[in-house]
Coordinates of C-alpha atoms in Angstrom, one line a residue:
M1 CA 0.0 0.0 0.0
I2 CA 1.2 3.5 -0.7
N3 CA 0.2 7.0 0.1
S4 CA -2.0 8.7 -2.6
D5 CA 0.3 11.8 -2.5
N6 CA 3.0 9.8 -4.2
L7 CA 0.9 8.1 -6.9
F8 CA 1.6 10.4 -9.8
C9 CA 4.1 9.4 -12.5
E10 CA 6.8 11.5 -14.0
T11 CA 6.2 10.4 -17.6
R12 CA 2.9 9.5 -19.4
A13 CA 2.8 7.8 -22.7
S14 CA -0.3 9.2 -24.6
S15 CA -0.2 12.6 -22.8
P16 CA -1.6 15.5 -24.9
S17 CA 0.7 17.5 -27.1
L18 CA 1.5 21.1 -26.0
E19 CA -0.8 22.3 -28.8
K20 CA -3.7 20.2 -27.4
W21 CA -3.0 21.4 -23.9
R22 CA -3.0 25.0 -25.1
E23 CA -6.5 24.6 -26.7
L24 CA -7.8 22.9 -23.5
Y25 CA -6.6 25.6 -21.2
K26 CA -7.8 28.3 -23.5
S27 CA -11.3 26.8 -23.5
A28 CA -11.3 26.3 -19.7
I29 CA -10.2 29.9 -19.0
K30 CA -13.0 31.2 -21.3
F31 CA -15.5 28.9 -19.6
K32 CA -14.4 30.1 -16.2
M33 CA -14.6 33.8 -17.2
L34 CA -18.3 33.2 -18.1
E35 CA -19.1 31.9 -14.6
P36 CA -22.1 29.9 -15.7
W37 CA -22.6 28.5 -12.2
N38 CA -24.2 31.8 -11.4
W39 CA -27.3 30.7 -13.3
M40 CA -26.9 27.0 -13.8
E41 CA -27.0 24.1 -11.4
D42 CA -25.6 20.6 -11.5
T43 CA -29.1 19.3 -12.3
D44 CA -29.2 21.1 -15.6
L45 CA -27.9 18.2 -17.7
F46 CA -27.1 18.3 -21.4
G47 CA -25.2 16.0 -23.8
I48 CA -22.2 16.5 -26.1
Q49 CA -21.6 13.8 -28.6
N50 CA -18.0 12.8 -29.3
P51 CA -17.3 13.3 -33.0
D52 CA -14.8 10.5 -33.1
S53 CA -16.5 7.7 -31.0
G54 CA -20.1 8.7 -31.2
E55 CA -20.4 8.4 -27.4
I56 CA -22.5 11.0 -25.6
G57 CA -21.0 12.8 -22.6
Y58 CA -23.7 14.1 -20.3
C59 CA -22.5 17.4 -18.9
C60 CA -23.3 19.5 -15.9
V61 CA -21.9 22.8 -14.6
L62 CA -20.5 22.7 -11.1
G63 CA -20.3 25.6 -8.7
A64 CA -23.8 26.7 -7.8
Y65 CA -23.1 25.9 -4.1
R66 CA -19.7 27.7 -4.3
E67 CA -17.8 24.6 -3.2
F68 CA -16.4 23.1 -6.4
F69 CA -16.3 24.9 -9.7
G70 CA -16.0 23.3 -13.2
L71 CA -17.6 21.1 -15.7
A72 CA -18.2 17.4 -15.3
V73 CA -18.7 15.2 -18.4
Y74 CA -20.3 11.8 -17.5
L75 CA -19.3 9.3 -20.2
G76 CA -21.9 7.2 -21.9
T77 CA -24.9 5.5 -20.3
E78 CA -22.7 4.1 -17.5
G79 CA -21.6 7.6 -16.6
L80 CA -25.2 8.9 -16.8
N81 CA -26.5 6.2 -14.5
A82 CA -23.9 7.0 -11.9
Y83 CA -24.9 10.7 -12.2
L84 CA -28.6 9.9 -11.8
K85 CA -27.9 7.7 -8.8
L86 CA -26.1 10.5 -7.1
Q87 CA -28.8 13.0 -7.9
S88 CA -31.6 10.7 -6.7
G89 CA -30.2 11.0 -3.2
R90 CA -29.5 7.2 -2.9
M91 CA -25.9 8.2 -2.0
S92 CA -25.1 10.9 0.6
K93 CA -22.3 13.2 -0.5
E94 CA -20.8 13.1 3.0
K95 CA -21.4 9.4 4.0
D96 CA -20.7 7.9 0.6
A97 CA -17.9 10.1 -0.7
F98 CA -15.6 7.0 -1.3
K99 CA -18.5 5.1 -3.0
I100 CA -19.2 8.1 -5.2
L101 CA -15.6 8.4 -6.3
L102 CA -15.6 4.7 -7.3
T103 CA -18.8 4.9 -9.3
K104 CA -17.8 8.0 -11.3
K105 CA -17.1 7.6 -15.0
C106 CA -16.4 11.0 -16.2
L107 CA -14.0 13.7 -17.3
V108 CA -13.7 16.8 -15.1
A109 CA -12.4 20.3 -15.7
S110 CA -12.2 22.0 -12.4
F111 CA -10.8 25.2 -11.0
E112 CA -8.7 24.6 -7.9
D113 CA -6.5 26.3 -5.3
K114 CA -2.8 25.9 -6.4
R115 CA -2.1 23.6 -3.4
Y116 CA -4.3 20.9 -4.9
L117 CA -2.4 20.7 -8.2
R118 CA 0.3 18.1 -8.8
K119 CA 3.8 18.6 -10.2
E120 CA 2.7 17.5 -13.6
D121 CA -0.2 20.1 -13.7
I122 CA 2.2 22.9 -12.7
E123 CA 4.7 21.8 -15.4
V124 CA 2.2 22.0 -18.2
I125 CA 1.0 25.5 -17.0
K126 CA 4.6 26.8 -16.8
E127 CA 5.3 25.3 -20.3
L128 CA 2.3 27.1 -21.7
G129 CA 3.4 30.4 -20.1
L130 CA 0.2 30.8 -18.1
V131 CA -0.2 32.5 -14.8
F132 CA -3.1 32.1 -12.3
H133 CA -3.7 33.9 -9.0
G134 CA -6.1 33.3 -6.1
P135 CA -8.4 30.6 -4.9
C136 CA -10.3 28.4 -7.3
A137 CA -8.3 29.8 -10.2
W138 CA -6.0 27.0 -11.3
P139 CA -7.4 24.7 -14.0
Q140 CA -7.1 20.9 -13.4
F141 CA -8.2 18.1 -15.7
R142 CA -8.9 14.5 -14.6
N143 CA -10.3 11.3 -15.8
Y144 CA -12.5 9.3 -13.3
E145 CA -12.9 5.6 -13.9
P146 CA -14.7 3.2 -11.5
G147 CA -12.2 1.4 -9.4
Y148 CA -9.3 3.6 -10.3
F149 CA -7.6 6.7 -8.9
P150 CA -8.4 10.0 -10.7
W151 CA -5.9 10.3 -13.4
Y152 CA -4.4 12.5 -16.1
L153 CA -6.0 12.9 -19.5
T154 CA -4.9 11.1 -22.7
E155 CA -4.7 13.3 -25.9
E156 CA -8.1 11.9 -27.1
E157 CA -9.7 12.8 -23.8
A158 CA -8.2 16.3 -23.8
V159 CA -9.5 16.9 -27.4
Y160 CA -13.0 15.8 -26.4
L161 CA -13.0 17.8 -23.1
T162 CA -12.0 20.9 -25.1
L163 CA -15.0 20.4 -27.4
C164 CA -17.2 19.9 -24.3
L165 CA -16.0 23.2 -22.7
K166 CA -16.6 25.1 -25.9
Q167 CA -20.1 23.7 -26.4
A168 CA -20.9 24.1 -22.7
Y169 CA -20.0 27.8 -23.0
H170 CA -22.5 28.4 -25.8
I171 CA -25.2 26.3 -24.1
A172 CA -24.8 28.2 -20.9
L173 CA -25.3 31.5 -22.7
R174 CA -28.5 30.1 -24.4
F175 CA -29.7 28.7 -21.1
K176 CA -29.3 32.1 -19.4
S177 CA -31.9 33.5 -21.9
N178 CA -34.0 30.3 -21.9
P179 CA -33.9 28.4 -18.6
N180 CA -36.3 25.8 -20.0
M181 CA -34.2 24.8 -23.0
L182 CA -33.0 21.6 -21.4
V183 CA -36.5 20.4 -20.3
S184 CA -38.1 17.7 -22.4
S185 CA -41.8 16.7 -22.4
K186 CA -40.5 13.1 -22.5
K187 CA -38.6 11.9 -19.5
K188 CA -36.1 9.7 -21.3
L189 CA -34.9 12.3 -23.8
Y190 CA -31.9 14.5 -23.3
F191 CA -30.8 17.7 -25.0
V192 CA -27.7 16.8 -27.0
R193 CA -25.3 18.7 -29.2
V194 CA -24.6 16.5 -32.2
P195 CA -21.6 17.0 -34.5
K196 CA -21.3 16.6 -38.2
K197 CA -17.7 16.4 -39.5
E198 CA -16.9 18.0 -42.8
G199 CA -13.1 17.8 -43.3
D200 CA -11.5 19.5 -40.4
N201 CA -14.6 21.4 -39.6
I202 CA -17.4 20.4 -37.3
E203 CA -21.0 21.7 -37.5
W204 CA -23.1 21.3 -34.4
T205 CA -26.9 20.8 -34.3
D206 CA -29.4 20.3 -31.4
A207 CA -31.2 17.0 -30.9
W208 CA -33.3 15.2 -28.3
L209 CA -31.9 11.8 -27.8
E210 CA -32.5 8.8 -25.6
P211 CA -29.5 7.2 -23.9
I212 CA -28.2 4.0 -25.5
P213 CA -29.2 1.0 -23.4
L214 CA -26.5 -0.2 -21.1
K215 CA -25.0 -3.5 -22.1
E216 CA -25.5 -6.2 -19.5
I217 CA -22.1 -7.5 -18.3
V218 CA -22.3 -11.3 -17.8
R219 CA -19.8 -12.3 -15.1
T220 CA -18.4 -15.8 -14.9
T221 CA -15.8 -17.5 -12.9
G222 CA -14.1 -19.0 -15.9
K223 CA -12.5 -22.4 -15.9
I224 CA -12.9 -24.5 -12.7
D225 CA -10.7 -27.4 -11.8
K226 CA -13.3 -30.2 -11.1
E227 CA -10.7 -32.6 -9.9
R228 CA -9.6 -30.1 -7.3
I229 CA -13.2 -29.6 -6.2
Q230 CA -13.7 -33.3 -5.8
K231 CA -10.4 -33.6 -3.8
I232 CA -11.5 -30.7 -1.5
S233 CA -14.9 -32.3 -0.9
R234 CA -13.2 -35.6 0.2
T235 CA -10.6 -34.0 2.5
V236 CA -12.3 -31.2 4.4
S237 CA -14.9 -31.3 7.1
H238 CA -18.5 -30.7 6.0
T239 CA -20.1 -28.5 8.6
E240 CA -23.4 -26.7 9.3
M241 CA -21.6 -23.3 9.4
I242 CA -23.0 -20.3 7.6
W243 CA -20.4 -18.1 5.9
E244 CA -20.8 -14.5 4.8
I245 CA -18.9 -13.6 1.6
D246 CA -18.6 -10.2 0.0
S247 CA -16.5 -8.1 -2.5
F248 CA -15.8 -4.4 -2.1
Y249 CA -13.3 -1.8 -2.8
T250 CA -10.5 -1.2 -0.4
P251 CA -10.1 2.6 0.5
Q252 CA -6.3 2.6 -0.1
C253 CA -4.7 3.1 -3.5
V254 CA -2.2 0.6 -4.9
Q255 CA 0.2 1.2 -7.8
E256 CA 1.8 -2.0 -8.9
N257 CA 4.4 -0.4 -11.3
K258 CA 5.7 3.2 -11.5
G259 CA 3.9 5.1 -14.3
E260 CA 0.8 2.9 -14.2
R261 CA -2.6 4.2 -13.1
P262 CA -3.2 3.4 -9.4
F263 CA -6.3 1.4 -8.5
Y264 CA -8.4 0.7 -5.5
P265 CA -8.2 -3.1 -5.0
V266 CA -11.3 -5.3 -4.9
T267 CA -11.3 -7.1 -1.6
F268 CA -12.8 -10.6 -1.2
M269 CA -13.7 -11.3 2.4
C270 CA -15.3 -14.4 3.9
V271 CA -16.4 -14.3 7.6
D272 CA -18.1 -16.9 9.8
Q273 CA -21.6 -15.6 10.7
V274 CA -21.6 -16.9 14.3
S275 CA -18.0 -16.3 15.5
Y276 CA -17.2 -13.3 13.3
F277 CA -13.9 -15.1 12.6
V278 CA -12.4 -13.9 9.3
L279 CA -11.8 -17.0 7.3
G280 CA -10.0 -15.3 4.4
V281 CA -9.2 -12.0 2.8
H282 CA -7.8 -11.4 -0.7
L283 CA -7.0 -8.2 -2.7
T284 CA -7.0 -8.0 -6.4
P285 CA -7.1 -5.4 -9.2
K286 CA -10.6 -5.0 -10.7
H287 CA -9.6 -6.4 -14.1
R288 CA -8.4 -9.7 -12.4
E289 CA -11.4 -10.0 -10.1
E290 CA -13.1 -12.9 -12.0
E291 CA -10.0 -15.0 -12.5
E292 CA -8.7 -14.6 -9.0
F293 CA -12.0 -15.3 -7.1
I294 CA -11.9 -19.0 -7.8
E295 CA -8.5 -19.4 -6.4
Y296 CA -9.4 -17.3 -3.3
F297 CA -12.5 -19.2 -2.5
L298 CA -10.9 -22.6 -2.9
E299 CA -7.8 -21.6 -0.8
T300 CA -10.2 -20.3 1.9
I301 CA -11.8 -23.7 2.1
E302 CA -8.5 -25.6 2.0
K303 CA -6.8 -23.3 4.5
N304 CA -9.6 -23.7 7.1
G305 CA -10.3 -27.4 6.2
L306 CA -14.0 -26.6 6.4
L307 CA -16.9 -26.5 4.0
P308 CA -20.0 -24.4 5.0
A309 CA -23.6 -25.5 4.6
K310 CA -24.7 -22.1 3.5
L311 CA -23.2 -19.0 1.9
L312 CA -24.7 -15.5 2.3
V313 CA -24.1 -12.9 -0.4
R314 CA -25.2 -9.2 -0.4
N315 CA -23.9 -7.9 -3.7
K316 CA -26.1 -9.2 -6.5
E317 CA -23.4 -8.5 -9.1
F318 CA -21.2 -10.9 -7.1
L319 CA -23.7 -13.8 -7.3
P320 CA -22.6 -15.0 -10.8
L321 CA -19.1 -15.5 -9.5
V322 CA -20.1 -17.5 -6.4
K323 CA -23.0 -19.6 -7.8
P324 CA -21.0 -22.1 -10.0
L325 CA -18.8 -23.0 -7.0
T326 CA -21.6 -23.4 -4.5
E327 CA -23.4 -25.7 -6.9
M328 CA -20.3 -27.9 -7.3
F329 CA -19.9 -28.1 -3.5
N330 CA -23.6 -28.4 -2.9
I331 CA -23.6 -25.3 -0.7
E332 CA -26.8 -23.4 -0.2
L333 CA -26.6 -19.9 -1.6
E334 CA -28.7 -17.0 -0.3
S335 CA -28.9 -13.4 -1.2
V336 CA -29.4 -11.0 1.7
K337 CA -29.5 -7.3 2.4
T338 CA -27.1 -7.2 5.3
L339 CA -23.9 -9.1 6.2
R340 CA -23.4 -8.3 9.9
A341 CA -20.2 -10.2 10.3
V342 CA -18.6 -8.8 7.1
N343 CA -19.6 -5.3 8.2
E344 CA -17.8 -5.7 11.5
A345 CA -14.7 -7.0 9.7
R346 CA -14.8 -4.2 7.2
R347 CA -15.0 -1.6 10.0
S348 CA -11.9 -3.1 11.6
M349 CA -10.1 -3.0 8.2
L350 CA -11.1 0.6 7.6
E351 CA -9.8 1.6 11.0
F352 CA -6.5 -0.2 10.2
F353 CA -6.1 1.7 6.9
T354 CA -7.0 5.0 8.6
R355 CA -4.3 4.5 11.3
S356 CA -1.7 3.3 8.9
G357 CA -2.4 6.3 6.6
Q358 CA -1.8 8.9 9.4

């Protein structure tokens, strides 16, 4: 585990060229000078379609509450769903700050105090010959991806965010004169600026579009060693125990190799429901979650020499990983709302990370 203050790398492959940085900063400065947060709120949502990928970024102006100023661009339907979940009040900004961070899928142009900028941000600003003074004056650009630490922009992201800032500027001016321009008579439609490329030029038009349906992700455990399953069944004790099993993000960043984007590990945890004894814990990157779960679960059974009669799972997205193994072991599987033993173990883990981070 490492301190998040030391996560940033010195070199980034795919970093924007100086020309692309210049355009991005120019657009951000113009957007800030407009101060659209004086008449727009973060619930005034509009879309900007990416001319290259066709994906729609759902944008909102930040700053109406004078706490955080900028533009957020929620990417695609996944990003939109995370935005809507936050706006619905199902997540408290204070209680669920970490959860919000991990569900965001967006690009953000914000205006910060200088102390919040990193060395890499300052270097770009110096190279461009720009000077900023005062609080909430320094532009900062980040990519937010579920499960990962907020990170620097690639050149493609910088180009798209530049377009979003330019379009948001014009939409904000129109909105000031017509505050109802983003309101549709149909709930599922969103106001979107749609590009049409003609050579190097882009013409923009207004449209009311429905978000593309989110593709359902089918999660599987992959290949399972049946001979190992049979051997475990023969050698461990079959019990009437009830185990609670869960997966969740660990609130401590990890960077496996210098220069790579840091991530928040997915933690597998298995706890006995009665004794609250932690039977096994395993941390893995999000992209290796499915392949490593099998090994974790089998090792937990082998290490403890026990096979439970029932397994309780809270996270419905986690069920497809667990189900094939419980069927092979003939373990009863139940989906529940609360895992008391896991919750207690998670609290202890959080306290440990909090103390170690001091």
